[in-house]
Coordinates of C-alpha atoms and ligand atoms in Angstrom, one line a residue:
M1 CA 71.8 9.7 132.1
L2 CA 68.4 9.8 129.2
A3 CA 66.2 9.3 132.2
K4 CA 68.0 12.3 134.1
N5 CA 67.6 14.2 131.3
K6 CA 63.9 13.8 131.0
E7 CA 63.5 14.8 134.7
N8 CA 65.1 17.4 134.7
K9 CA 63.1 18.4 131.8
K10 CA 59.5 17.6 133.4
V11 CA 57.0 20.3 132.9
K12 CA 56.3 22.2 135.6
I13 CA 52.8 22.9 135.7
D14 CA 52.0 26.9 137.5
K15 CA 48.7 26.0 139.2
N16 CA 47.8 29.5 139.2
S17 CA 48.2 30.4 135.7
I18 CA 45.5 31.5 133.5
M19 CA 46.1 28.7 131.2
F20 CA 45.5 25.8 133.9
T21 CA 42.5 27.7 135.5
F22 CA 40.7 28.8 132.6
W23 CA 41.4 24.5 131.6
K24 CA 40.3 23.1 134.9
Y25 CA 36.9 25.4 134.9
F26 CA 36.6 24.2 131.3
S27 CA 37.2 21.0 132.1
V28 CA 34.9 20.8 135.4
F29 CA 32.1 22.6 133.1
T30 CA 32.9 20.1 130.4
V31 CA 32.2 17.3 133.4
F32 CA 29.5 18.9 134.7
I33 CA 27.5 18.8 131.1
L34 CA 28.3 15.1 130.5
L35 CA 27.1 14.2 133.7
L36 CA 23.6 15.3 133.5
L37 CA 23.3 14.0 129.7
W38 CA 24.5 10.6 131.9
L39 CA 22.0 10.7 134.2
L40 CA 19.5 12.1 131.5
Q41 CA 20.0 9.9 129.0
I42 CA 20.9 6.1 130.9
V43 CA 19.4 6.2 134.2
F44 CA 16.5 8.4 133.5
L45 CA 16.0 7.1 130.1
N46 CA 14.1 4.1 131.1
R47 CA 11.7 5.9 133.6
F48 CA 11.2 8.3 131.0
Y49 CA 10.2 6.3 128.3
E50 CA 7.8 4.2 131.2
S51 CA 5.5 7.1 132.3
M52 CA 6.0 8.4 128.4
K53 CA 3.8 5.2 127.5
I54 CA 1.6 5.1 130.8
H55 CA 0.3 8.6 129.6
E56 CA -0.3 7.0 126.0
V57 CA -1.8 4.1 127.2
T58 CA -3.8 6.2 129.7
K59 CA -5.0 8.7 127.1
I60 CA -5.7 6.6 124.7
G61 CA -8.2 4.3 126.9
D62 CA -9.6 7.3 128.3
Y63 CA -10.5 8.4 124.8
L64 CA -12.1 5.1 123.9
R65 CA -14.1 4.9 126.9
G66 CA -15.5 8.1 125.7
E67 CA -16.3 6.4 122.3
F68 CA -18.2 3.5 123.9
Q69 CA -21.5 4.3 122.1
N70 CA -20.4 5.7 119.4
K71 CA -20.9 3.9 115.9
N72 CA -17.0 4.0 115.1
F73 CA -16.2 2.5 118.7
E74 CA -14.5 -0.8 117.0
K75 CA -13.1 1.2 113.9
Q76 CA -11.6 3.3 116.6
I77 CA -9.7 0.2 118.6
L78 CA -8.7 -1.5 115.3
N79 CA -7.2 1.6 114.5
Y80 CA -5.1 2.6 117.7
S81 CA -4.4 -1.2 118.2
Q82 CA -2.7 -1.3 114.4
K83 CA -0.9 2.0 114.8
K84 CA 0.0 2.2 118.1
G85 CA 0.7 -1.8 118.1
M86 CA -0.9 -2.2 121.5
S87 CA -3.5 -5.2 122.4
I88 CA -7.2 -3.9 123.0
E89 CA -10.1 -6.0 124.1
V90 CA -13.4 -5.8 125.0
I91 CA -14.6 -7.8 128.2
D92 CA -18.3 -7.8 129.6
S93 CA -18.6 -8.7 133.2
T94 CA -18.9 -12.2 133.1
G95 CA -15.2 -12.5 131.4
H96 CA -16.8 -13.0 127.8
L97 CA -14.8 -11.1 125.3
I98 CA -16.6 -9.0 123.0
Y99 CA -14.1 -7.7 120.8
P100 CA -12.0 -9.0 118.9
L101 CA -14.1 -12.0 117.9
T102 CA -13.1 -14.8 115.2
W103 CA -15.9 -16.8 113.6
I104 CA -13.8 -19.4 116.0
D105 CA -14.3 -17.8 119.1
V106 CA -17.7 -17.1 118.1
L107 CA -18.8 -20.8 116.8
V108 CA -16.6 -22.9 118.4
N109 CA -14.6 -21.9 121.1
P110 CA -16.0 -18.2 123.0
K111 CA -12.8 -17.2 124.6
V112 CA -13.7 -16.5 128.3
M113 CA -11.5 -15.0 131.3
D114 CA -11.2 -16.7 134.2
Q115 CA -12.8 -14.6 137.0
D116 CA -9.5 -14.4 139.5
T117 CA -8.1 -13.0 136.5
F118 CA -10.5 -10.9 135.2
N119 CA -10.7 -9.6 139.3
D120 CA -6.9 -9.2 139.0
F121 CA -7.1 -6.7 135.7
F122 CA -10.2 -4.9 137.1
A123 CA -9.9 -4.6 140.7
G124 CA -11.1 -1.3 142.2
V125 CA -12.8 -0.9 139.1
K126 CA -15.2 -3.8 139.2
N127 CA -16.7 -2.4 142.2
G128 CA -17.0 0.8 140.8
K129 CA -14.6 2.7 142.7
K130 CA -12.7 4.1 139.9
D131 CA -13.5 4.5 136.4
S132 CA -9.8 2.9 135.1
R133 CA -6.5 1.7 136.5
V134 CA -3.1 1.5 134.9
F135 CA -0.1 -0.5 135.9
I136 CA 3.0 -2.6 134.8
T137 CA 2.7 -6.6 134.3
R138 CA 4.7 -9.4 133.7
F139 CA 3.1 -11.9 131.4
Q140 CA 4.2 -15.0 131.5
N141 CA 4.4 -15.5 127.7
L142 CA 6.5 -12.3 127.1
E143 CA 10.0 -11.4 127.7
N144 CA 9.4 -7.6 128.8
P145 CA 7.0 -6.2 130.7
S146 CA 4.0 -4.8 129.9
I147 CA 1.6 -1.7 130.7
V148 CA -2.1 -2.5 131.3
Y149 CA -5.1 -0.1 131.2
A150 CA -7.9 -1.9 132.3
G151 CA -11.4 0.8 132.5
Y152 CA -15.5 -0.1 132.7
L153 CA -16.7 1.1 129.3
G154 CA -20.6 1.3 130.2
R155 CA -23.6 -1.5 130.0
D156 CA -24.8 -2.5 126.8
S157 CA -27.8 -4.6 126.6
G158 CA -28.3 -4.5 130.1
I159 CA -24.5 -5.7 130.9
K160 CA -21.6 -3.7 131.9
H161 CA -18.1 -4.0 129.4
Y162 CA -14.9 -3.4 130.2
I163 CA -11.9 -2.3 128.4
L164 CA -8.3 -4.1 128.6
I165 CA -5.2 -2.2 127.1
K166 CA -2.0 -3.8 126.8
T167 CA 1.4 -2.7 125.7
A168 CA 4.6 -3.8 125.8
L169 CA 7.7 -1.9 127.2
E170 CA 10.7 -2.5 124.7
P171 CA 13.5 -2.9 126.2
V172 CA 15.8 0.2 126.3
D173 CA 19.1 -1.3 127.3
S174 CA 20.0 -1.1 123.5
T175 CA 19.3 2.2 123.4
T176 CA 21.1 2.8 125.9
D177 CA 23.8 1.2 124.9
I178 CA 24.3 2.6 121.6
L179 CA 24.1 5.9 123.9
K180 CA 26.8 5.4 126.7
K181 CA 29.1 4.6 123.2
M182 CA 28.2 7.9 122.0
L183 CA 28.4 9.8 125.4
M184 CA 31.7 8.2 125.9
I185 CA 33.6 9.5 122.4
V186 CA 31.5 13.1 122.8
S187 CA 32.9 12.9 126.4
I188 CA 36.8 12.1 125.5
M189 CA 36.2 14.7 122.3
S190 CA 34.7 17.2 124.6
L191 CA 37.4 17.3 126.8
I192 CA 40.3 17.3 124.7
F193 CA 38.3 19.8 122.6
G194 CA 38.1 21.7 125.8
L195 CA 41.9 21.3 126.9
I196 CA 42.7 22.8 123.3
L197 CA 40.6 25.7 123.4
S198 CA 41.4 27.2 127.0
Y199 CA 44.6 26.7 125.8
Y200 CA 44.5 28.7 122.9
F201 CA 41.7 31.2 124.8
S202 CA 44.4 31.7 128.0
K203 CA 47.2 32.1 125.6
R204 CA 45.0 34.9 123.4
L205 CA 44.5 36.4 127.1
S206 CA 47.2 36.0 128.7
K207 CA 49.3 37.5 126.2
P208 CA 48.8 41.3 126.4
L209 CA 49.0 40.6 130.4
V210 CA 52.6 39.3 130.0
E211 CA 53.4 42.2 127.7
M212 CA 51.7 44.6 130.1
S213 CA 53.6 42.8 133.1
R214 CA 57.2 43.0 131.2
T215 CA 56.4 46.8 130.1
A216 CA 55.5 47.2 133.8
K217 CA 59.0 46.0 135.0
Q218 CA 60.3 48.6 132.7
L219 CA 58.3 51.2 134.2
G220 CA 59.6 50.2 137.5
S221 CA 63.7 50.0 136.3
G222 CA 63.1 53.7 136.1
D223 CA 62.3 53.8 132.2
Y224 CA 59.5 56.6 132.6
S225 CA 58.7 56.8 128.5
V226 CA 57.1 53.1 128.1
H227 CA 53.4 53.0 127.1
F228 CA 51.1 50.4 127.6
K229 CA 49.7 49.3 124.2
H230 CA 45.7 49.3 123.5
V231 CA 44.3 45.5 124.0
D232 CA 41.0 44.6 122.3
Y233 CA 39.4 43.1 126.0
T234 CA 37.8 45.7 127.4
E235 CA 39.0 44.9 131.0
I236 CA 42.6 44.7 130.2
D237 CA 42.5 47.8 128.3
D238 CA 40.7 49.7 131.1
L239 CA 43.9 48.3 133.4
S240 CA 46.2 49.2 130.3
K241 CA 44.4 53.2 130.2
T242 CA 44.6 53.0 133.8
L243 CA 48.4 52.1 133.9
N244 CA 49.2 54.4 131.0
Y245 CA 47.5 56.8 133.5
A246 CA 49.6 56.0 136.6
T247 CA 52.4 56.1 134.6
N248 CA 52.1 59.9 133.2
E249 CA 51.0 60.9 137.5
L250 CA 54.3 59.2 138.6
T251 CA 56.3 61.0 135.7
K252 CA 54.4 64.6 136.7
T253 CA 55.0 63.9 140.3
I254 CA 59.1 62.5 139.5
E255 CA 59.7 66.1 137.6
V256 CA 57.8 67.7 140.7
R257 CA 60.0 66.4 143.1
K258 CA 63.2 67.1 141.1
D259 CA 62.0 70.7 140.8
L260 CA 60.9 71.3 144.4
I261 CA 64.8 70.1 145.5
A262 CA 66.1 72.2 143.0
N263 CA 63.8 75.1 144.6
V264 CA 64.2 74.6 147.9
S265 CA 67.9 73.9 147.6
H266 CA 68.0 76.8 145.4
D267 CA 65.8 79.0 147.9
L268 CA 67.7 77.8 151.1
K269 CA 71.1 78.1 149.7
T270 CA 70.5 82.0 149.1
P271 CA 69.6 83.4 152.2
L272 CA 72.2 80.7 154.0
T273 CA 75.2 82.4 152.2
V274 CA 73.6 85.9 152.7
I275 CA 73.7 84.9 156.5
K276 CA 77.4 83.8 155.5
S277 CA 78.5 86.4 153.9
Y278 CA 77.3 89.4 156.3
G279 CA 78.2 87.3 159.6
E280 CA 82.3 87.7 157.7
M281 CA 81.5 91.1 157.4
I282 CA 80.8 92.3 160.6
R283 CA 83.8 89.8 162.1
D284 CA 85.8 91.5 159.3
I285 CA 84.9 95.0 158.6
S286 CA 81.7 96.4 160.6
G287 CA 82.5 94.9 164.0
N288 CA 83.3 98.0 165.6
N289 CA 81.1 100.4 163.4
E290 CA 77.9 100.4 165.2
K291 CA 75.4 102.3 162.7
M292 CA 76.8 99.7 159.4
R293 CA 76.6 96.5 162.5
T294 CA 73.1 97.0 163.0
K295 CA 72.5 97.2 159.5
H296 CA 74.4 94.0 158.7
I297 CA 72.6 92.5 162.0
Q298 CA 69.4 93.5 160.6
T299 CA 70.4 91.8 157.5
I300 CA 71.1 88.3 159.2
I301 CA 67.6 88.7 160.7
D302 CA 65.3 89.5 157.9
E303 CA 67.5 86.4 156.1
A304 CA 66.8 84.1 158.8
D305 CA 62.9 84.9 158.7
R306 CA 63.1 84.4 154.9
L307 CA 64.3 80.7 155.6
T308 CA 62.3 80.8 158.8
E309 CA 59.2 81.0 156.4
L310 CA 59.9 79.1 153.9
V311 CA 60.1 76.0 156.5
N312 CA 56.9 76.9 157.5
D313 CA 55.6 77.0 153.8
L314 CA 57.6 73.4 153.4
L315 CA 56.1 71.9 156.5
D316 CA 52.5 73.0 155.5
L317 CA 53.0 72.0 151.9
S318 CA 54.1 68.4 152.9
K319 CA 51.2 68.3 155.6
I320 CA 48.4 69.3 152.9
E321 CA 49.9 67.1 150.2
S322 CA 50.2 64.1 152.2
S323 CA 46.8 64.6 153.8
L324 CA 48.0 63.7 157.3
E325 CA 45.9 66.3 159.1
E326 CA 42.0 65.6 158.6
V327 CA 39.7 68.2 156.9
N328 CA 37.7 69.4 160.3
F329 CA 35.3 70.4 158.7
E330 CA 32.6 72.7 161.3
K331 CA 30.4 75.6 161.2
I332 CA 32.2 78.9 161.0
D333 CA 31.3 83.0 161.1
L334 CA 33.3 84.0 158.5
G335 CA 32.9 87.9 159.0
E336 CA 34.2 87.2 162.3
L337 CA 37.3 84.7 161.6
V338 CA 38.6 87.8 158.7
Q339 CA 38.2 90.4 161.3
K340 CA 40.4 87.8 164.2
I341 CA 42.9 87.6 161.2
I342 CA 43.0 91.5 160.1
S343 CA 43.5 92.3 164.1
R344 CA 46.5 89.5 164.1
F345 CA 48.1 91.7 161.2
E346 CA 47.3 95.2 162.9
R347 CA 49.3 94.1 166.6
A348 CA 51.7 92.7 164.4
M349 CA 52.0 95.8 162.5
P350 CA 51.5 98.5 165.5
D351 CA 52.8 101.2 163.2
N352 CA 49.6 101.8 161.2
S353 CA 51.8 101.1 158.1
Y354 CA 48.4 99.4 156.5
K355 CA 45.1 99.7 156.3
F356 CA 42.8 97.1 156.6
I357 CA 39.3 98.0 156.1
Y358 CA 36.2 95.4 156.5
E359 CA 33.2 94.9 155.3
G360 CA 30.3 92.5 155.9
K361 CA 26.8 91.6 154.7
G362 CA 24.5 88.9 155.5
N363 CA 24.9 85.5 157.5
T364 CA 28.1 84.9 156.7
I365 CA 28.1 81.2 158.5
I366 CA 29.7 78.5 156.4
R367 CA 31.2 74.9 156.9
A368 CA 35.1 75.1 156.7
D369 CA 38.2 74.1 158.6
S370 CA 38.6 76.9 160.8
K371 CA 42.6 76.7 160.9
R372 CA 43.3 75.7 157.6
L373 CA 40.9 78.2 156.1
S374 CA 42.8 80.9 158.5
Q375 CA 45.9 79.7 157.0
A376 CA 44.6 80.4 153.2
I377 CA 43.3 84.0 154.4
Y378 CA 46.1 85.1 156.3
N379 CA 48.4 84.2 153.1
L380 CA 46.2 86.1 150.7
I381 CA 46.4 89.4 153.1
N382 CA 50.1 88.4 153.4
N383 CA 50.7 88.7 149.7
A384 CA 48.1 91.8 149.5
I385 CA 50.7 93.3 151.6
N386 CA 53.7 92.4 149.7
Y387 CA 52.7 93.5 146.2
S388 CA 51.2 96.4 147.6
K389 CA 52.6 100.0 146.7
E390 CA 52.7 103.0 148.4
E391 CA 49.1 103.3 149.4
K392 CA 48.7 100.7 151.5
E393 CA 45.5 99.7 151.8
I394 CA 43.7 96.6 152.0
K395 CA 39.9 95.6 151.4
L396 CA 38.3 92.2 152.9
R397 CA 35.1 92.1 152.2
V398 CA 32.6 89.0 153.0
I399 CA 29.2 89.4 151.9
E400 CA 26.2 86.9 151.7
E401 CA 23.9 87.3 149.0
N402 CA 21.1 84.7 148.0
G403 CA 22.5 81.8 150.1
I404 CA 26.5 82.3 148.5
V405 CA 29.0 83.7 150.8
E406 CA 32.0 85.6 149.0
F407 CA 35.3 86.4 150.7
S408 CA 37.1 88.9 148.8
C409 CA 40.7 90.2 149.7
I410 CA 41.4 93.3 147.7
D411 CA 44.2 95.2 147.1
N412 CA 45.7 98.3 145.0
G413 CA 48.7 96.9 144.3
I414 CA 51.1 96.1 141.6
G415 CA 48.7 94.0 139.9
I416 CA 49.1 90.7 137.8
A417 CA 49.3 90.6 134.1
Q418 CA 47.1 88.4 132.0
D419 CA 49.6 86.0 130.8
E420 CA 50.6 85.1 134.3
I421 CA 47.6 84.8 135.9
D422 CA 46.9 81.3 135.5
N423 CA 50.3 80.5 136.6
I424 CA 50.2 82.2 140.2
W425 CA 48.5 79.3 142.0
E426 CA 51.7 76.4 141.0
R427 CA 54.1 75.7 143.1
F428 CA 56.9 77.9 143.6
Y429 CA 55.8 80.1 140.8
R430 CA 56.6 83.8 141.4
V431 CA 56.0 86.9 139.0
S432 CA 59.3 87.3 137.1
A433 CA 59.1 91.0 136.8
N434 CA 58.4 91.2 140.8
H435 CA 61.4 89.7 141.9
S436 CA 65.5 90.8 140.2
R437 CA 65.9 88.8 143.7
P438 CA 63.2 87.8 145.6
T439 CA 62.9 89.9 148.9
V440 CA 59.1 88.4 150.0
G441 CA 57.7 85.3 149.6
T442 CA 58.6 81.3 148.6
G443 CA 56.1 80.7 145.2
L444 CA 54.5 78.5 147.8
G445 CA 51.7 80.8 149.1
L446 CA 49.3 80.4 146.9
Y447 CA 49.8 76.9 145.9
I448 CA 48.5 76.4 149.4
V449 CA 45.8 78.4 149.2
K450 CA 44.8 76.9 146.2
N451 CA 44.7 73.3 147.8
I452 CA 43.2 74.6 150.8
F453 CA 40.1 75.8 148.7
E454 CA 40.3 73.0 146.4
M455 CA 39.7 70.4 149.8
H456 CA 36.9 72.8 150.9
N457 CA 35.3 72.7 147.4
F458 CA 35.4 76.3 146.6
E459 CA 34.9 78.3 144.0
Y460 CA 38.1 80.6 143.6
G461 CA 39.9 82.6 141.5
V462 CA 41.5 86.0 140.9
E463 CA 40.8 89.3 138.9
S464 CA 43.8 91.6 138.6
E465 CA 45.2 94.5 136.9
L466 CA 48.4 95.2 136.4
G467 CA 49.1 98.5 138.4
K468 CA 45.8 98.6 139.5
G469 CA 45.4 95.9 142.1
S470 CA 44.1 92.6 142.4
R471 CA 40.7 91.2 144.3
F472 CA 41.6 87.1 145.2
Y473 CA 38.1 85.6 146.2
F474 CA 36.2 82.3 147.1
K475 CA 32.5 81.7 147.4
T476 CA 30.8 79.0 149.1
E477 CA 27.2 78.4 150.4
A478 CA 25.8 79.7 153.9
V479 CA 24.4 77.6 156.3
K480 CA 22.2 78.7 159.0
Ligands
ADP1 P1 54.9 84.4 147.2 O1 55.6 83.8 148.2 O2 56.3 84.8 145.9 O3 54.1 85.0 147.3 P2 52.7 82.8 146.2 O4 52.1 81.6 145.6 O5 51.9 83.5 147.1 O6 54.6 82.9 146.1 O7 52.2 83.7 145.1 C1 52.7 83.7 143.6 C2 53.3 84.9 142.8 O8 51.7 85.4 142.5 C3 53.9 86.1 143.1 O9 55.3 85.7 143.4 C4 53.8 87.6 143.1 O10 53.5 87.5 141.8 C5 51.8 87.1 142.5 N1 51.3 87.2 144.1 C6 50.3 87.2 144.3 N2 49.2 87.4 145.0 C7 49.6 88.8 144.9 C8 48.9 90.4 144.7 N3 47.8 90.4 145.6 N4 49.3 91.1 143.9 C9 50.2 91.0 142.8 N5 50.8 89.7 142.6 C10 50.6 88.8 143.4

């Protein structure tokens, strides 16, 4: 039972968690550093010590060879042999020991190196091929190997003299043993330390993330009032800011969607109600009265037109907003395009109820998506007509000056009040005074225009005076 309980409580390690990853990398790093230490300290310690010693002996040997003729020569040899614990001897070419000499050596038993040993030591040096040689050898009476420096000193009283330096290579095993133990302790300690550190760091790092994830879940469940908190780490704080921005945008989109549905359903319902009631009126009242019937049918046709206009605008809007169609930039002559649109309007209004004046100047070739730009210009002219008073004169100007082409759509209509002017580009915005019951427009026209200008990066705007008229414009660079 107990065992079973234990089994159930077994802690599951999430291998993708920040903590585990942290610990993993930290451990790999620690192991790598320790391996490096082990390798350097234990494997290479011997070699390193050897080469250091060889270097030292060579340096001393070379130095002493240079000092041979100097009167301090013997003092220097004594000095080095004492200081560095080296055996330094001077031998002549017959194998006789010249330095260091005791009185026994001189009087009783002069030390002579046998020829074979001499040749062994001074191989290559004796025949003058090189000045010195350094090698490692084992002497019978010594436990450890020694480094030997054998060099040619020069002639003294016609006899060749040689120098022989011997120094024992101390065993590094005991040092290595101590190091091994120390490294073992360091290894265990660093792994434990790494574990604790990685646990601490990962906890600190993951805490804000866990909190953010909780907030995001709240957001996902529809609570748009959430706020992602400030975090001390720059990267995570950036994420928090981005999420706050996304939440804001999401809230706006949801608001807009609500507005859109409310507006669209209202705008669809009104003409449908009118159509239905006028249909009923024709059926019940005016069916036999030709004059009234024609009037009522005309109302139905007008409302149906309004519905078509609304549906078309909505389709344009959704196309623009979802960026389904790519912007197709090409070189177009804006002057020509505007004139074409004017003739379209003139054909649609054959009774000459509106007067269009076109004014063009300079090179009016620009880069634009002609289909979309036509739609924007069409919307502007349509508004100029809709919001005109009695004098129905609309001026369209395409002027190039200093490489900048400016389009203007000028009307002498009702104008726009200054406090309304910033709002007219908004979706579904209609100046209240103009519409007790809106008979024209959907409130989408200028929003579509704005989107088209913005996707072209055009500078655009409106100047207007209430009761006098308006000028809608955009500017862009002329191209050759
Ligand atoms: P609508 O379909 O109602 O015309 P728009 O987005 O095209 O919608 O225009 C928004 C509002 O801006 C209009 O309802 C109107 O009040 C005002 N407006 C637009 N163009 C003009 C203009 N040329 N003169 C005066 N008012 C205008």
